[in-house]
Amino acid sequence: MAASFARLIKTQVRSYSAPADKAIPASKQRYIPTTGTYPQGFLVSGTHVGVKASNTRFPDLALIASETPCSAAAVFTTNKFQAAPVQVSRETLRSRMGEGIRAVVINAGCANAVTGKGGMEDAVSMGRKVDECSGVEGDSSLVMSTGVIGQRLPISKILDGIPTAHANLASTHEAWLTTARAICTTDTFPKLISRTFTLPSAPERTYRLAGMTKGAGMIHPNMATLLGVLCTDAAVSPAALQSLLKHAVSRSFNSISIDGDTSTNDTVAVLANGAAGGETVQAPASSSAQPSADYSALQKVLTSFAQDLSQLVVRDGEGATKFVTVRVRNSSDYDSARAIASTIARSPLVKTALYGRDANWGRILCAVGYSQGVRDGVVVPERTSVSFRPVDGSPPLRLLVGGEPEMVDEERASAILQNEDLEIEIDLGGGEKGADGCGGEDAVYWFCDFSHEYVTINGDYRT
Amino acid sequence: MAASFARLIKTQVRSYSAPADKAIPASKQRYIPTTGTYPQGFLVSGTHVGVKASNTRFPDLALIASETPCSAAAVFTTNKFQAAPVQVSRETLRSRMGEGIRAVVINAGCANAVTGKGGMEDAVSMGRKVDECSGVEGDSSLVMSTGVIGQRLPISKILDGIPTAHANLASTHEAWLTTARAICTTDTFPKLISRTFTLPSAPERTYRLAGMTKGAGMIHPNMATLLGVLCTDAAVSPAALQSLLKHAVSRSFNSISIDGDTSTNDTVAVLANGAAGGETVQAPASSSAQPSADYSALQKVLTSFAQDLSQLVVRDGEGATKFVTVRVRNSSDYDSARAIASTIARSPLVKTALYGRDANWGRILCAVGYSQGVRDGVVVPERTSVSFRPVDGSPPLRLLVGGEPEMVDEERASAILQNEDLEIEIDLGGGEKGADGCGGEDAVYWFCDFSHEYVTINGDYRT
């Protein structure tokens, strides 16, 4: 009994690989905003509760609250092992039909995943404690957790900390930054962006959109990773919000790859409280109906915003030294293009070559060739081209043109690969033909390289 | 013009990452047989032709010939970019309907992939030169190439070397070992095995089976990798040989993973010359027909042999420090079990954790949960169990039982993970229920870990 207990203790003191002092590397400072414009009616806080015993001072409980009820939508991990907060938040959204959501509460340090019935109760109690502090009835809070899998939450610490988190709520830039920091685990920097936008129905009215995310790989020892929360003061119907979020996430958070692993906790939620006034953005009546001008405009804004936010996750990829955009052009369908982009982004051989700054078009081509889920006839060797596009706007470096290898200027290739940023372009030369003989669907993925540091971080030398 | 030429030269002198002296590491010596029993009527040779200019003395042209015509079958890469020898060998088998094949000729050092029409002509000419030396008419040789992608073969060197290769043909163990070595590229040791077997129709008759393979990852800078050749002196019809090979490869060469990348040249071929006499093994008349006793027996022999051979590729995985078997049990269907095993075998997080000797069941579970191509209802968290099975036969270390995390004995976990060999068992707890409440389809995959050395090898520091 004593031995078992000792083992349990040992299991629970596993520590993160991230530096204990949470010092932000100099190279990442530029991704941290020094100011922001945040949506009206939203209040946020980041509070230290010490979910992990080793964390004695850093905020690890984030609360994002709206002064008025919000429309809300979320997309959740498709992993079959769904963490308790994922199950609880999905049920809250379902039973409320995406209306009347008031808050999102998030803890870092423990994922509350694979924790059975007790874990479900913990997740429910976190949300209810927030509701109680806000003085609202019914389940109106979404819950997220990120951290180690297979351990129960220190729930009393969290429940005891929620009143403080509520008392700390504020709308300043500093509060938003502290909140973004409170959801971090092995991230090396907080990921927060904000912007303003207008909608065609009221060009003079300014809306605000802010979002935070975390996730740097699915790390030590059993971490469950990616979370994102977006808030806007535009008025959006729940149905519109769900379809807008789904579209945006497919082209942002679901188009990035650190290591290809998908965690049990991945969740991105969006809240819209309408505090900026104006008409409510509605979803098209059917999938074939023409969307309203406001809907289309908001789709562009939200997708671009989610892309910028999700790219910060790639910037903070474990051990990453490169930020790579892969663009697959001129496919006859979007899904095939996306499958190819995803396969390249996940290939260990492509990722190690980029780390080694080697212009390995053969590995890229191989990945194109073995991509699964690509429609017949989309990949035709004789019309496939591969190029590197430098970030400085200089002409692309062609590696393969129409299936024929180019004589590569190795010095230029090497110079291009010295940069942190790189774009790889695969032109499938297909789709509906335009004046230039090409035309069709494009897909984009963002990913990072595989480095020695990735292996060190994830190899987790505990000895 | 001079500058372009200089670049071309520079491109072509890319060298392998493997040690130039081809010294075999001490830890791999035990996988090299010191003797063997080889099928009657087969003659082999490994000859130096210098496909790569930097190779001044090691054999790089392998010839495997039968004194009499063989039934033959092959499985080829599904990559959309198919190397010239793949296209040529497939056509040879098709036009001959798998009969009358006399030889396999293989060069290492250049993959003859993405080489256009000229590359096709080179592949055809290699086969015809062998036919000419053997004094046979019609295209009766299969051709394979492995090495760098996107470069033309030094075809005259190869054609000039084929008569020497033919003159060198022999049936000794040394000849087989030299031949196995001639197909290596970045492999650290030659991969050759042989065995004898009997068939139910003639229990007193001894048949022989030998095979060689190569491949250690899809390496530097643009390598096209896995090749395998199996030879037997049993008599087998082409149709039987094709279905037997397909079954065996699906459970062997297609159930291993180094890095999840699939090359343009992957080919496994089998030749059966019937030199040992006996009845010809025939395929079942239809897919629903009962196979003959000989067919079933040969299926077992060939599958087990291919598994042993393919495992040598995992043993030689780039930078590998672990040999891991993952067994997915009690699935309601084989394909789902296989998809899960494959996903675990490819997860960078699982592979780095194993390298770091960390009992990361959370990462394994995550990979189970995000596996694609798994039938609905196969993965049920509440009935999923995960164990480590030590190779010393001691009891399994249970990590997760029926969806509930076990209290892990970390010291024992650490001790188990010190071994080079490890078996991970995922029990899905499903399938047709037997007396023990379980029963169903199992799938097995073999893979290696991701180490710092993998990154070093594939990062390809050319500077």
PDB file of C-alpha atoms in Angstrom, chain A residues 4-5 7-8 10-11 14 78-81 114-116 149-150 217-223 259-264 318 346-350 352-353 355-363 365-372 374 379-381 384 400 403-405 407-411 450-452 454-462, chain B residues 4-5 7-8 10-11 14 78-81 114 116 149-150 217-223 259-264 318 346-350 352-353 355-363 365-372 374 379-381 384 400 403-405 407-411 450-462:
ATOM      1  CA  SER A   4       1.744   1.922  -4.376  1.00  0.00           C
ATOM      2  CA  PHE A   5       1.268   5.307  -2.851  1.00  0.00           C
ATOM      3  CA  ARG A   7       4.544   5.191  -7.011  1.00  0.00           C
ATOM      4  CA  LEU A   8       1.453   7.359  -7.356  1.00  0.00           C
ATOM      5  CA  LYS A  10       6.176   9.695  -8.270  1.00  0.00           C
ATOM      6  CA  THR A  11       3.802   9.636 -11.251  1.00  0.00           C
ATOM      7  CA  ARG A  14       6.373  14.549 -13.515  1.00  0.00           C
ATOM      8  CA  THR A  78     -11.890  14.034 -33.360  1.00  0.00           C
ATOM      9  CA  ASN A  79      -9.734  11.783 -31.172  1.00  0.00           C
ATOM     10  CA  LYS A  80     -11.789   8.847 -29.863  1.00  0.00           C
ATOM     11  CA  PHE A  81     -10.401   9.412 -26.378  1.00  0.00           C
ATOM     12  CA  VAL A 114      -8.770   9.517 -19.365  1.00  0.00           C
ATOM     13  CA  THR A 115     -10.017  10.264 -15.850  1.00  0.00           C
ATOM     14  CA  GLY A 116     -13.343   8.419 -15.876  1.00  0.00           C
ATOM     15  CA  ILE A 149      -3.238  12.973 -19.472  1.00  0.00           C
ATOM     16  CA  GLY A 150      -4.452  10.360 -17.006  1.00  0.00           C
ATOM     17  CA  GLY A 217       3.439  19.903 -29.730  1.00  0.00           C
ATOM     18  CA  MET A 218       1.810  17.135 -27.736  1.00  0.00           C
ATOM     19  CA  ILE A 219       4.424  17.075 -25.102  1.00  0.00           C
ATOM     20  CA  HIS A 220       5.746  15.625 -21.844  1.00  0.00           C
ATOM     21  CA  PRO A 221       4.886  12.997 -20.816  1.00  0.00           C
ATOM     22  CA  ASN A 222       1.300  12.744 -21.944  1.00  0.00           C
ATOM     23  CA  MET A 223       0.162  16.223 -22.791  1.00  0.00           C
ATOM     24  CA  ASP A 259       4.220  16.539 -35.442  1.00  0.00           C
ATOM     25  CA  GLY A 260       0.954  15.217 -36.840  1.00  0.00           C
ATOM     26  CA  ASP A 261      -0.323  14.055 -33.462  1.00  0.00           C
ATOM     27  CA  THR A 262      -3.891  15.022 -32.483  1.00  0.00           C
ATOM     28  CA  SER A 263      -4.612  15.299 -28.796  1.00  0.00           C
ATOM     29  CA  THR A 264      -7.565  14.280 -26.640  1.00  0.00           C
ATOM     30  CA  GLU A 318       8.831  22.228 -30.234  1.00  0.00           C
ATOM     31  CA  ARG A 346       3.934  15.568 -41.768  1.00  0.00           C
ATOM     32  CA  SER A 347       6.789  13.841 -43.599  1.00  0.00           C
ATOM     33  CA  PRO A 348       9.711  13.311 -41.208  1.00  0.00           C
ATOM     34  CA  LEU A 349      12.058  13.239 -44.199  1.00  0.00           C
ATOM     35  CA  VAL A 350      10.876  16.588 -45.516  1.00  0.00           C
ATOM     36  CA  THR A 352      14.512  16.861 -41.260  1.00  0.00           C
ATOM     37  CA  ALA A 353      15.748  18.011 -44.682  1.00  0.00           C
ATOM     38  CA  TYR A 355      16.134  21.462 -40.630  1.00  0.00           C
ATOM     39  CA  GLY A 356      19.340  20.498 -42.445  1.00  0.00           C
ATOM     40  CA  ARG A 357      18.702  23.255 -45.035  1.00  0.00           C
ATOM     41  CA  ASP A 358      18.790  20.813 -47.890  1.00  0.00           C
ATOM     42  CA  ALA A 359      16.805  21.472 -51.087  1.00  0.00           C
ATOM     43  CA  ASN A 360      15.407  17.947 -51.106  1.00  0.00           C
ATOM     44  CA  TRP A 361      12.778  18.102 -53.815  1.00  0.00           C
ATOM     45  CA  GLY A 362      12.903  14.291 -54.116  1.00  0.00           C
ATOM     46  CA  ARG A 363      11.497  13.896 -50.630  1.00  0.00           C
ATOM     47  CA  LEU A 365       7.879  14.697 -54.538  1.00  0.00           C
ATOM     48  CA  CYS A 366       7.765  11.342 -52.780  1.00  0.00           C
ATOM     49  CA  ALA A 367       5.348  12.744 -50.217  1.00  0.00           C
ATOM     50  CA  VAL A 368       3.154  14.090 -53.026  1.00  0.00           C
ATOM     51  CA  GLY A 369       3.199  10.641 -54.587  1.00  0.00           C
ATOM     52  CA  TYR A 370       2.228   8.662 -51.506  1.00  0.00           C
ATOM     53  CA  SER A 371      -0.461  11.049 -50.198  1.00  0.00           C
ATOM     54  CA  GLN A 372      -3.619   9.178 -49.294  1.00  0.00           C
ATOM     55  CA  VAL A 374      -6.195  12.087 -53.258  1.00  0.00           C
ATOM     56  CA  VAL A 379      -1.391  13.806 -59.407  1.00  0.00           C
ATOM     57  CA  VAL A 380       0.099  13.366 -62.861  1.00  0.00           C
ATOM     58  CA  PRO A 381       3.909  13.184 -62.723  1.00  0.00           C
ATOM     59  CA  THR A 384       3.785  18.331 -61.509  1.00  0.00           C
ATOM     60  CA  LEU A 400      10.973  20.313 -60.787  1.00  0.00           C
ATOM     61  CA  GLY A 403       7.930  16.263 -63.907  1.00  0.00           C
ATOM     62  CA  GLU A 404      11.455  17.063 -65.107  1.00  0.00           C
ATOM     63  CA  PRO A 405      14.183  17.858 -62.563  1.00  0.00           C
ATOM     64  CA  MET A 407      19.393  21.948 -62.652  1.00  0.00           C
ATOM     65  CA  VAL A 408      19.311  23.497 -59.188  1.00  0.00           C
ATOM     66  CA  ASP A 409      21.421  26.510 -58.272  1.00  0.00           C
ATOM     67  CA  GLU A 410      22.608  25.016 -54.996  1.00  0.00           C
ATOM     68  CA  GLU A 411      24.051  28.270 -53.746  1.00  0.00           C
ATOM     69  CA  PHE A 450      12.084  18.408 -37.044  1.00  0.00           C
ATOM     70  CA  SER A 451      15.222  19.235 -35.139  1.00  0.00           C
ATOM     71  CA  HIS A 452      17.521  17.628 -32.619  1.00  0.00           C
ATOM     72  CA  TYR A 454      12.408  18.197 -30.927  1.00  0.00           C
ATOM     73  CA  VAL A 455      13.867  14.798 -30.135  1.00  0.00           C
ATOM     74  CA  THR A 456      15.441  16.079 -26.933  1.00  0.00           C
ATOM     75  CA  ILE A 457      12.197  17.685 -25.749  1.00  0.00           C
ATOM     76  CA  ASN A 458      10.038  14.700 -26.602  1.00  0.00           C
ATOM     77  CA  GLY A 459      12.578  12.054 -25.714  1.00  0.00           C
ATOM     78  CA  ASP A 460      11.995  13.337 -22.198  1.00  0.00           C
ATOM     79  CA  TYR A 461      15.170  12.393 -20.439  1.00  0.00           C
ATOM     80  CA  ARG A 462      13.818  11.960 -16.977  1.00  0.00           C
TER      81      ARG A 462
ATOM     82  CA  SER B   4      25.458  25.375 -65.297  1.00  0.00           C
ATOM     83  CA  PHE B   5      27.802  22.507 -65.892  1.00  0.00           C
ATOM     84  CA  ARG B   7      26.277  23.116 -60.830  1.00  0.00           C
ATOM     85  CA  LEU B   8      25.394  19.854 -62.504  1.00  0.00           C
ATOM     86  CA  LYS B  10      28.056  19.596 -57.877  1.00  0.00           C
ATOM     87  CA  THR B  11      24.597  18.015 -57.858  1.00  0.00           C
ATOM     88  CA  ARG B  14      26.278  14.310 -53.450  1.00  0.00           C
ATOM     89  CA  THR B  78       1.877   2.683 -54.733  1.00  0.00           C
ATOM     90  CA  ASN B  79       3.669   6.032 -54.988  1.00  0.00           C
ATOM     91  CA  LYS B  80       2.334   7.992 -57.979  1.00  0.00           C
ATOM     92  CA  PHE B  81       5.890   8.807 -59.034  1.00  0.00           C
ATOM     93  CA  VAL B 114      12.002  10.835 -62.281  1.00  0.00           C
ATOM     94  CA  GLY B 116      11.782  10.514 -68.118  1.00  0.00           C
ATOM     95  CA  ILE B 149      16.214  10.169 -57.339  1.00  0.00           C
ATOM     96  CA  GLY B 150      16.320  12.445 -60.365  1.00  0.00           C
ATOM     97  CA  GLY B 217      14.891   4.895 -44.390  1.00  0.00           C
ATOM     98  CA  MET B 218      14.382   7.033 -47.460  1.00  0.00           C
ATOM     99  CA  ILE B 219      17.639   8.745 -47.165  1.00  0.00           C
ATOM    100  CA  HIS B 220      20.112  11.262 -48.504  1.00  0.00           C
ATOM    101  CA  PRO B 221      19.383  13.384 -50.427  1.00  0.00           C
ATOM    102  CA  ASN B 222      16.609  11.835 -52.460  1.00  0.00           C
ATOM    103  CA  MET B 223      16.841   8.119 -52.004  1.00  0.00           C
ATOM    104  CA  ASP B 259       9.616   6.993 -40.893  1.00  0.00           C
ATOM    105  CA  GLY B 260       6.343   6.477 -42.726  1.00  0.00           C
ATOM    106  CA  ASP B 261       7.709   7.631 -46.061  1.00  0.00           C
ATOM    107  CA  THR B 262       7.047   5.461 -49.136  1.00  0.00           C
ATOM    108  CA  SER B 263       9.540   5.637 -51.946  1.00  0.00           C
ATOM    109  CA  THR B 264       9.211   5.696 -55.716  1.00  0.00           C
ATOM    110  CA  GLU B 318      18.275   5.091 -39.510  1.00  0.00           C
ATOM    111  CA  ARG B 346       4.344   6.379 -37.311  1.00  0.00           C
ATOM    112  CA  SER B 347       3.679   8.739 -34.397  1.00  0.00           C
ATOM    113  CA  PRO B 348       6.732  10.966 -33.835  1.00  0.00           C
ATOM    114  CA  LEU B 349       5.655  11.409 -30.216  1.00  0.00           C
ATOM    115  CA  VAL B 350       5.510   7.674 -29.548  1.00  0.00           C
ATOM    116  CA  THR B 352      10.664   9.919 -29.464  1.00  0.00           C
ATOM    117  CA  ALA B 353       9.223   8.716 -26.136  1.00  0.00           C
ATOM    118  CA  TYR B 355      13.924   6.702 -27.660  1.00  0.00           C
ATOM    119  CA  GLY B 356      13.767   8.540 -24.335  1.00  0.00           C
ATOM    120  CA  ARG B 357      12.710   5.297 -22.586  1.00  0.00           C
ATOM    121  CA  ASP B 358       9.563   6.882 -21.241  1.00  0.00           C
ATOM    122  CA  ALA B 359       6.454   4.735 -20.586  1.00  0.00           C
ATOM    123  CA  ASN B 360       4.226   7.224 -22.369  1.00  0.00           C
ATOM    124  CA  TRP B 361       0.941   5.372 -22.598  1.00  0.00           C
ATOM    125  CA  GLY B 362      -0.843   8.699 -23.097  1.00  0.00           C
ATOM    126  CA  ARG B 363       0.864   9.195 -26.440  1.00  0.00           C
ATOM    127  CA  LEU B 365      -3.542   6.089 -26.506  1.00  0.00           C
ATOM    128  CA  CYS B 366      -3.718   9.376 -28.392  1.00  0.00           C
ATOM    129  CA  ALA B 367      -2.440   7.659 -31.513  1.00  0.00           C
ATOM    130  CA  VAL B 368      -5.073   4.924 -31.109  1.00  0.00           C
ATOM    131  CA  GLY B 369      -7.708   7.638 -30.818  1.00  0.00           C
ATOM    132  CA  TYR B 370      -6.749   9.624 -33.892  1.00  0.00           C
ATOM    133  CA  SER B 371      -6.115   6.670 -36.218  1.00  0.00           C
ATOM    134  CA  GLN B 372      -7.847   7.141 -39.556  1.00  0.00           C
ATOM    135  CA  VAL B 374     -10.860   2.636 -38.375  1.00  0.00           C
ATOM    136  CA  VAL B 379     -12.271   1.855 -30.542  1.00  0.00           C
ATOM    137  CA  VAL B 380     -14.288   2.151 -27.341  1.00  0.00           C
ATOM    138  CA  PRO B 381     -12.323   3.965 -24.623  1.00  0.00           C
ATOM    139  CA  THR B 384      -9.282  -0.330 -24.394  1.00  0.00           C
ATOM    140  CA  LEU B 400      -4.235   1.167 -19.054  1.00  0.00           C
ATOM    141  CA  GLY B 403      -9.872   2.736 -20.221  1.00  0.00           C
ATOM    142  CA  GLU B 404      -8.628   3.304 -16.663  1.00  0.00           C
ATOM    143  CA  PRO B 405      -4.990   4.292 -16.067  1.00  0.00           C
ATOM    144  CA  MET B 407      -0.674   2.977 -11.236  1.00  0.00           C
ATOM    145  CA  VAL B 408       2.544   2.340 -13.156  1.00  0.00           C
ATOM    146  CA  ASP B 409       5.591   0.803 -11.522  1.00  0.00           C
ATOM    147  CA  GLU B 410       7.983   3.324 -13.025  1.00  0.00           C
ATOM    148  CA  GLU B 411      11.065   1.372 -12.055  1.00  0.00           C
ATOM    149  CA  PHE B 450      13.223   8.415 -33.596  1.00  0.00           C
ATOM    150  CA  SER B 451      16.597   9.441 -32.295  1.00  0.00           C
ATOM    151  CA  HIS B 452      18.953  12.365 -32.503  1.00  0.00           C
ATOM    152  CA  GLU B 453      20.921  10.305 -34.987  1.00  0.00           C
ATOM    153  CA  TYR B 454      17.860  10.022 -37.270  1.00  0.00           C
ATOM    154  CA  VAL B 455      17.734  13.816 -37.389  1.00  0.00           C
ATOM    155  CA  THR B 456      21.474  14.036 -37.966  1.00  0.00           C
ATOM    156  CA  ILE B 457      21.397  11.481 -40.787  1.00  0.00           C
ATOM    157  CA  ASN B 458      18.389  12.998 -42.491  1.00  0.00           C
ATOM    158  CA  GLY B 459      19.204  16.603 -41.737  1.00  0.00           C
ATOM    159  CA  ASP B 460      22.099  15.963 -44.088  1.00  0.00           C
ATOM    160  CA  TYR B 461      24.616  18.530 -43.021  1.00  0.00           C
ATOM    161  CA  ARG B 462      26.346  19.124 -46.273  1.00  0.00           C
TER     162      ARG B 462
END
